[in-house]
Coordinates of C-alpha atoms in Angstrom, one line a residue:
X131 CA 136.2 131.9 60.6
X132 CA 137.5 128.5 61.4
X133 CA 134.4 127.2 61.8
X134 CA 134.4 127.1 57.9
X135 CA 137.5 126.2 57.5
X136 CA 137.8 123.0 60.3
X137 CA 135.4 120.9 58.1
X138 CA 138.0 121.8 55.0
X139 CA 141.4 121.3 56.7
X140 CA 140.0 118.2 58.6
X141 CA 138.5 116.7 55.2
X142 CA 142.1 117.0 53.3
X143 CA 144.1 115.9 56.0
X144 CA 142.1 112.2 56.5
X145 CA 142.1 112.2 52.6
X146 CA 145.9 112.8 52.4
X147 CA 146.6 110.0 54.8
X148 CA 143.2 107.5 54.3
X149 CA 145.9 105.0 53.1
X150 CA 148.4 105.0 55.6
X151 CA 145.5 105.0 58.4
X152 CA 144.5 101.0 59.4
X153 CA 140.7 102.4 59.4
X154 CA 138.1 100.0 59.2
X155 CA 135.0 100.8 57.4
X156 CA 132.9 101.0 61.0
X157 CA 135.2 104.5 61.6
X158 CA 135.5 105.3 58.3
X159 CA 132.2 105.9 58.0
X160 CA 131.9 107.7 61.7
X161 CA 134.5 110.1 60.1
X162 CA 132.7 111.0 57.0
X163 CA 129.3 111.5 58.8
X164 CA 130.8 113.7 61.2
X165 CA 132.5 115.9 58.5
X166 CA 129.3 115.8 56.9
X167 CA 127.4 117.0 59.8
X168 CA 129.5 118.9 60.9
X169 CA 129.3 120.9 57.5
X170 CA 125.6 121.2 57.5
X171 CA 125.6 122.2 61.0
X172 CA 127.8 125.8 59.9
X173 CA 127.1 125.6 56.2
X174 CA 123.7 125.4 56.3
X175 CA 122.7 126.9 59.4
X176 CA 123.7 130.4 59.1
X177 CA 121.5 133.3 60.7
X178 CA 122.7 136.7 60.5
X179 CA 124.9 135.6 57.7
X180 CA 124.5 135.7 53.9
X181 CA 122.7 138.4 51.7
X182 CA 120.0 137.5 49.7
X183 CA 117.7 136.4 52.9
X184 CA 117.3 139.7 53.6
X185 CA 115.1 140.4 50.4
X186 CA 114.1 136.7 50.4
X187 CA 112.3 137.1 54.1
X188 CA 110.2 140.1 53.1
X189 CA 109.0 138.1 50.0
X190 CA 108.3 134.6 51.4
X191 CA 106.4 136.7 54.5
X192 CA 104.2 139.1 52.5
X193 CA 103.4 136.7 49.4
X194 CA 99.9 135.3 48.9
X195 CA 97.4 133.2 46.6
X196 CA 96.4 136.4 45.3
X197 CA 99.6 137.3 44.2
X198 CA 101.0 134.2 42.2
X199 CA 98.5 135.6 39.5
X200 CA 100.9 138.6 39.2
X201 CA 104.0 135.7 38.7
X202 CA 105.7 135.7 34.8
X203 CA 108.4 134.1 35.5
X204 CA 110.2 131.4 37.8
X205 CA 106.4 130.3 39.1
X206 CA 107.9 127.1 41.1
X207 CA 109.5 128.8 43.6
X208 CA 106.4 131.0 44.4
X209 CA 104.2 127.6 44.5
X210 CA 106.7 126.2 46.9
X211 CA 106.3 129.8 49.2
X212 CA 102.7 128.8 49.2
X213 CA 103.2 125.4 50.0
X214 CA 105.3 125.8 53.1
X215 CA 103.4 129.1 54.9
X216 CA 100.2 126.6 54.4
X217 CA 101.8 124.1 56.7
X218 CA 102.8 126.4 58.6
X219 CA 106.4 126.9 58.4
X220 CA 108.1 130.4 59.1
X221 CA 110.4 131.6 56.8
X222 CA 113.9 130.6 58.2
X223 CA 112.5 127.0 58.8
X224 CA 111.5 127.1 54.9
X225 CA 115.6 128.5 54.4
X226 CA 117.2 125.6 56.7
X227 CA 115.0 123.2 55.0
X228 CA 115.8 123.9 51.4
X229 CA 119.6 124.3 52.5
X230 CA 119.8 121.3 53.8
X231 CA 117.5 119.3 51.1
X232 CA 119.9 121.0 48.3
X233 CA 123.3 120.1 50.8
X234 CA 122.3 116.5 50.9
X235 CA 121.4 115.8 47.5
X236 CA 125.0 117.1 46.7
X237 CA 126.7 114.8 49.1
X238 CA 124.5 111.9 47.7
X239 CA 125.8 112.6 44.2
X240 CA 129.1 112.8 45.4
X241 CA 129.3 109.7 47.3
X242 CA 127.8 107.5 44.4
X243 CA 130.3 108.7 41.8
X244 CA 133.5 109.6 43.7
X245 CA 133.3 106.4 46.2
X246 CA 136.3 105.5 48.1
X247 CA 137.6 109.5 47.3
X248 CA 134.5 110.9 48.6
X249 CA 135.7 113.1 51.5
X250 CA 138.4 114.3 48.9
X251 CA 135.8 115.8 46.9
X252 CA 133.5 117.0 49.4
X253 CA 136.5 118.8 50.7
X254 CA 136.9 120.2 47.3
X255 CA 133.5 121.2 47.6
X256 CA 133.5 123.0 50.5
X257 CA 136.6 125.1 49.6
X258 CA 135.1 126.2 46.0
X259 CA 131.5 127.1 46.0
X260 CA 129.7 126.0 49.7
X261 CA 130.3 129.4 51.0
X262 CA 128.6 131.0 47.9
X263 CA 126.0 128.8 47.8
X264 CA 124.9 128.4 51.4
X265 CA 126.1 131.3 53.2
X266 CA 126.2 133.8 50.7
X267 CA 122.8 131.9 49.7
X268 CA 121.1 132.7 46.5
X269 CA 118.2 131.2 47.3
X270 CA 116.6 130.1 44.2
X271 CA 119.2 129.5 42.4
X272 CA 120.2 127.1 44.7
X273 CA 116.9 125.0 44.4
X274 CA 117.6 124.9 41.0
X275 CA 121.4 123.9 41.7
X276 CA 120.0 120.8 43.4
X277 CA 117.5 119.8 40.9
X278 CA 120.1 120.2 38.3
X279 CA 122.2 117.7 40.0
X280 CA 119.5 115.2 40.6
X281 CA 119.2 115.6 36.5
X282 CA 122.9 115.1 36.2
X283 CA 122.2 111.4 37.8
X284 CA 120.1 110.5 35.2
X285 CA 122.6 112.2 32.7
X286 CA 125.1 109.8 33.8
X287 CA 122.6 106.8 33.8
X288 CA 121.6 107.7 30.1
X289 CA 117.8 108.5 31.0
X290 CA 117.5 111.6 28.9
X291 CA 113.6 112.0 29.5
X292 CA 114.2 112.2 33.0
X293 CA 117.2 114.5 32.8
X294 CA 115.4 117.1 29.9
X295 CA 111.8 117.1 32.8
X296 CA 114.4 117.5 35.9
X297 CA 116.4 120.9 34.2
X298 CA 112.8 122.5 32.7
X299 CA 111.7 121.8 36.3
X300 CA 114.5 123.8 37.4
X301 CA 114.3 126.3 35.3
X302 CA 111.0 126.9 37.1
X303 CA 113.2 128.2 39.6
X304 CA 116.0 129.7 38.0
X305 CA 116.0 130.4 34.0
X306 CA 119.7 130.1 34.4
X307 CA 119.5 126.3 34.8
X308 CA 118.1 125.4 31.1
X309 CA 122.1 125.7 29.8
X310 CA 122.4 122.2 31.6
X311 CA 121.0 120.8 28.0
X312 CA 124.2 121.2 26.5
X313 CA 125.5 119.0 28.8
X314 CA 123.3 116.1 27.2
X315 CA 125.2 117.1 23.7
X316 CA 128.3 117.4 25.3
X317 CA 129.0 114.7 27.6
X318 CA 130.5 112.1 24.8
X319 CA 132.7 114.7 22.4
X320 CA 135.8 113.1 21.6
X321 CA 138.1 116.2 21.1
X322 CA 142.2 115.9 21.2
X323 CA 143.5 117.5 24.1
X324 CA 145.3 120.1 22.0
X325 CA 141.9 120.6 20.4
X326 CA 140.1 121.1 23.9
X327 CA 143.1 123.6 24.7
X328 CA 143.0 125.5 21.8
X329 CA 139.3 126.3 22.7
X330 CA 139.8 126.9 26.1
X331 CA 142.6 129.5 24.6
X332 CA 140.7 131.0 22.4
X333 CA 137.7 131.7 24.6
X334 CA 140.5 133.3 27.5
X335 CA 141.9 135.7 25.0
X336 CA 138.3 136.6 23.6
X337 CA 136.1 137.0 26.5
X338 CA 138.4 140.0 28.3
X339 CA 136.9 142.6 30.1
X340 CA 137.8 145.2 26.7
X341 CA 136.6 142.7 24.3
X342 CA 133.3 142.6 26.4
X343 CA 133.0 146.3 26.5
X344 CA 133.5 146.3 23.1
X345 CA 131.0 143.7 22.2
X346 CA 128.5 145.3 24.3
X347 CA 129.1 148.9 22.7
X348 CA 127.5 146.9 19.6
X349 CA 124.3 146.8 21.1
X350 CA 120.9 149.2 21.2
X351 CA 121.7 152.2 22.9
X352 CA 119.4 150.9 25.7
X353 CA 120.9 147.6 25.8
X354 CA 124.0 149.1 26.2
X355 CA 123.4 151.7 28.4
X356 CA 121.6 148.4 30.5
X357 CA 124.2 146.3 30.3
X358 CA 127.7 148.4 30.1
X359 CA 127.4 150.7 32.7
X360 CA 126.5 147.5 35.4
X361 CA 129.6 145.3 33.8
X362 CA 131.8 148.7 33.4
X363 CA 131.1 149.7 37.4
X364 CA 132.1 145.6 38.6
X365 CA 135.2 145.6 36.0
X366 CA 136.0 148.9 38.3
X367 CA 134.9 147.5 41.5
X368 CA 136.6 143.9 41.0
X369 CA 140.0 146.3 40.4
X370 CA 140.7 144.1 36.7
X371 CA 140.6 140.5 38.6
X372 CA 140.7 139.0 35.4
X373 CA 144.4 139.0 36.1
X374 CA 143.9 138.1 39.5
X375 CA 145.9 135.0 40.9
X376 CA 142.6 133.5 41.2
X377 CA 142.0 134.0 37.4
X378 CA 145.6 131.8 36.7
X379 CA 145.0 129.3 39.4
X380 CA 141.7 128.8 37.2
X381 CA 143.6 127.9 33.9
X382 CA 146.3 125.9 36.5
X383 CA 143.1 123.6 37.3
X384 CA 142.2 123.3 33.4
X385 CA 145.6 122.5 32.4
X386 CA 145.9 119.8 35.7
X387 CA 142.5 118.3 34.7
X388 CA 143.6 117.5 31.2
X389 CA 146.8 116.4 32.3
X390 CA 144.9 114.0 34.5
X391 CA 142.5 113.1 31.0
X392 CA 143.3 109.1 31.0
X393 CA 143.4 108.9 35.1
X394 CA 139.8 110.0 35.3
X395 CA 138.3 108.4 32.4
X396 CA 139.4 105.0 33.0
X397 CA 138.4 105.4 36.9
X398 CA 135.3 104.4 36.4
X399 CA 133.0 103.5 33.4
X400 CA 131.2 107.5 34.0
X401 CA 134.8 108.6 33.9
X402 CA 134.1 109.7 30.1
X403 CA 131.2 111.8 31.4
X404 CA 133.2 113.5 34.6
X405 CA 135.5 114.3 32.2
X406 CA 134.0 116.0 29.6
X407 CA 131.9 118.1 32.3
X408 CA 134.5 119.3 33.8
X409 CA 136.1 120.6 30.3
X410 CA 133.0 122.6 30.2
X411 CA 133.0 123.9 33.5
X412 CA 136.2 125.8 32.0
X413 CA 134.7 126.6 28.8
X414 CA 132.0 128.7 30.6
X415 CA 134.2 129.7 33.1
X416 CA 136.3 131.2 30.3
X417 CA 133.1 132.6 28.5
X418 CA 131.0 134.0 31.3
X419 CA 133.5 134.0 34.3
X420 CA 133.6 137.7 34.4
X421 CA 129.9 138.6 33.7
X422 CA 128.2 139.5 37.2
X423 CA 125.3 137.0 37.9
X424 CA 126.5 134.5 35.0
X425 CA 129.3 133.5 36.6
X426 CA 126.9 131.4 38.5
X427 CA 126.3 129.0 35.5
X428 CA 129.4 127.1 35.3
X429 CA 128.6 125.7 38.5
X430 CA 125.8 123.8 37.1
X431 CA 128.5 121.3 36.3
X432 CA 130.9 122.1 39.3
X433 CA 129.8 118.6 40.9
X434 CA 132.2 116.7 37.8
X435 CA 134.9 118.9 38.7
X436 CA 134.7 117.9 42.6
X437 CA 135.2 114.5 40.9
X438 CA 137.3 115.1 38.7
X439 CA 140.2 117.3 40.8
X440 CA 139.7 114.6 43.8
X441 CA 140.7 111.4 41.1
X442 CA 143.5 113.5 39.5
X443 CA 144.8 114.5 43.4
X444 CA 144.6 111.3 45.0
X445 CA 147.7 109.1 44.2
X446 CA 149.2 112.6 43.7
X447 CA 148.9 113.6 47.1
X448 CA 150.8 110.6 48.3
X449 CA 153.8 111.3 46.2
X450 CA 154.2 114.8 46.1
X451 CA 154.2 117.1 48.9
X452 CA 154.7 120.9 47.2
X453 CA 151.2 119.9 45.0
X454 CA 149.9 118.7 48.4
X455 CA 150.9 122.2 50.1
X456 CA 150.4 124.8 47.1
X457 CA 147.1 123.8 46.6
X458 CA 145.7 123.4 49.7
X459 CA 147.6 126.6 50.7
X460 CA 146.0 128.4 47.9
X461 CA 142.3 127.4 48.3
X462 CA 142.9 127.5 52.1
X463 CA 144.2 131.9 51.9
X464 CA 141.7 132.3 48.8
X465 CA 138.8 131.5 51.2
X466 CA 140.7 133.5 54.0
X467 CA 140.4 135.8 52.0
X468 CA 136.6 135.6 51.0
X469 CA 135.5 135.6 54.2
X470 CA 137.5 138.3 55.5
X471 CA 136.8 140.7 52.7
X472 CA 133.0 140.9 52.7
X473 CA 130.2 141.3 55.9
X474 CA 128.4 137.9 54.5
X475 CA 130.1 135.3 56.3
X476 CA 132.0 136.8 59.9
X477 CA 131.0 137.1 62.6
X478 CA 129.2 133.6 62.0
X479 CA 125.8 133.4 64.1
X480 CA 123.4 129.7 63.8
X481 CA 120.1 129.8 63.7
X482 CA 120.3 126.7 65.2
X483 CA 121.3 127.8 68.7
X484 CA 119.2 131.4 67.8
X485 CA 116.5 128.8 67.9
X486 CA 116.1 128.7 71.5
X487 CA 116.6 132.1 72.2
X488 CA 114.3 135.2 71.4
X489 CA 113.6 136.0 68.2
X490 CA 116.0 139.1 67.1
X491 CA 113.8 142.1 65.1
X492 CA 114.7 142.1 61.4
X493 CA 116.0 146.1 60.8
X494 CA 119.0 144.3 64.0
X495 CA 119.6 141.3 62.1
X496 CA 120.0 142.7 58.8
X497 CA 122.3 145.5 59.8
X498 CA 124.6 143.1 62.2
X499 CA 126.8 141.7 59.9
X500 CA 127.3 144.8 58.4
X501 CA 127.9 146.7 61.5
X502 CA 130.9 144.1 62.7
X503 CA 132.0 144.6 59.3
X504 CA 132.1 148.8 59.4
X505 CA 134.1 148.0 62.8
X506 CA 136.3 146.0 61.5
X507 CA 137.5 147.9 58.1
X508 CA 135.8 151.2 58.3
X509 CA 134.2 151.0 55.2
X510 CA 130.6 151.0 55.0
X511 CA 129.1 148.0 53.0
X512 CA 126.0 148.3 50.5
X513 CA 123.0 150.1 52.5
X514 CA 124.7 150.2 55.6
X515 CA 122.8 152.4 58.4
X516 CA 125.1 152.9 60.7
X517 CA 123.8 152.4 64.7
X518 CA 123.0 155.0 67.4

């Protein structure tokens, strides 16, 4: 486990004291790569870990030119199979490659827009949604992910042909990604922050698991019976999290971000922009937060709020300790607790060093995880077989 969690701990504690250190920029940069590759090394190199490889290895290995006819939606990701098996590359060398393609282009984004406060917002990253997104690994929606934040670039820079052709190209990949047009729309509003909280109110109090049901219950019987029994089974399963301390820490980061409104729009002249994308983060969070697979959407926009927290934390962090403690304390046990309470991410094996050894059969490496996980808790995770 702490080989997610050094990169995190070690990325807030340089950030905390960058201005009492004497660093020059020689070491400062030293220290940033290695938290960098450091992170890509664990983050991006999992083997055994993560979920959706297992379904993701059987197609990328059995797919074909004669299938892609049989392809109505998505087709991108499909041409890119083809692309890589006819240069030869195995499956889990096409996985590490996109990883790390997808890990970088985040980094780059976050370097040119949160300068000096860069490792503050990578460590932000890391502790939010790098777990999810390269462990946990949803493969094509995390193509999409990075092409969405190469369009964000141009978002910033204004260049709206690019950014409209970068999104429908991701869409290609995942039909989530075509929300990231709103951003276009949304990225100057000029709303009152009473206005923005009256939203964000409204949307909390409307979108609750009952008033969901309910809405649901108004669709076609076959909509319904599509829909409500999947949402009614994860309301069960997630044990009503919408009152989960996670849930209130969420409105705790919407109220601190527009506390912090001025601070991060006269950081930079984007600051505008940061802002207001991080106001929608929470407004979709709010909306589609507790629908299974679209709580995926907000974090489209997720890179603002890396931003956004680390411009709001930074002077903060050198004045007051308790904020410096309860929120690093907080995202710290909340991943604790993430890894701990799932068979996705421990034990932690790298393809990287499985590299040089023999390669493992498929039925061992899919069932591994799971097996260390019926050991550990004695509860058997989704299609567990358990060993002879």
């Amino acid at each position: 486990m702490m080989y997610y969690l050094f990169p995190i701990l070690f990325g807030f504690f340089y950030s905390f004291n960058r201005k009492r250190f004497k660093i020059d920029d020689k070491v400062k940069n030293i220290i940033e790569k290695f938290c960098i590759y450091f992170s890509v090394f664990i983050f991006c190199g999992g083997y055994m870990t993560g979920s959706d490889w297992v379904s993701y290895e059987i197609i990328y290995n059995n797919f074909n030119i004669d299938a892609f006819s049989k392809i109505d939606k998505e087709p991108a990701f499909y041409l890119l199979i083809l692309l890589f098996k006819f240069l030869g590359f195995s499956f889990f060398f096409f996985l590490i490659i996109m990883k790390i393609l997808v890990f970088f282009i985040i980094v780059r984004f976050l370097k040119k827009y949160s300068k000096d406060r860069f490792l503050l917002s990578f460590s932000v990253f890391l502790c939010t949604n790098a777990l999810f997104i390269f462990v946990d690994n949803p493969l094509r929606y995390m193509i999409a992910l990075g092409i969405v934040v190469l369009a964000l670039d141009f978002l910033i820079r204004r260049k709206l042909a690019y950014f409209i052709t970068l999104v429908l190209l991701a869409s290609m990949f995942h039909i989530s990604s075509i929300i990231v047009i709103i951003a276009y729309f949304f990225r100057i509003q000029k709303l009152s922050n009473l206005k923005i909280f009256f939203i964000y109110l409204i949307l909390t109090i409307a979108w609750t698991p009952k008033n969901i049901i309910n809405i649901i219950d108004t669709f076609p019987a076959w909509l319904n019976f599509l829909i409500g029994s999947y949402y009614r089974r994860f309301i069960e399963e997630q044990n009503n999290s919408y009152f989960s301390i996670g849930w209130f820490f969420t409105h705790f980061l919407f109220l601190f971000i527009l506390f912090n409104r001025k601070k991060i729009i006269s950081s930079s002249s984007f600051g505008v922009t940061v802002f207001n994308m991080s106001i929608l983060y929470f407004f979709l969070v709010a909306t589609v937060g507790l629908i299974p697979t679209f709580f995926r959407v907000p974090i489209y926009f997720a890179v603002f709020l890396y931003i956004a927290l680390a411009i709001s934390l930074d002077d903060l962090f050198g004045k007051n300790i308790l904020i410096k403690l309860f929120f690093v304390l907080y995202m710290i046990l909340a991943n604790v607790k993430n890894i701990y309470s799932t068979y996705v991410y421990i034990p932690y094996s790298s393809y990287f060093i499985h590299l040089f050894k023999i390669d493992l059969p498929y039925e061992y490496r899919i069932q591994y995880n799971k097996n260390e996980y019926f050991k550990r808790t004695g509860e058997a995770p989704p299609e567990y077989i358990p060993s002879e």
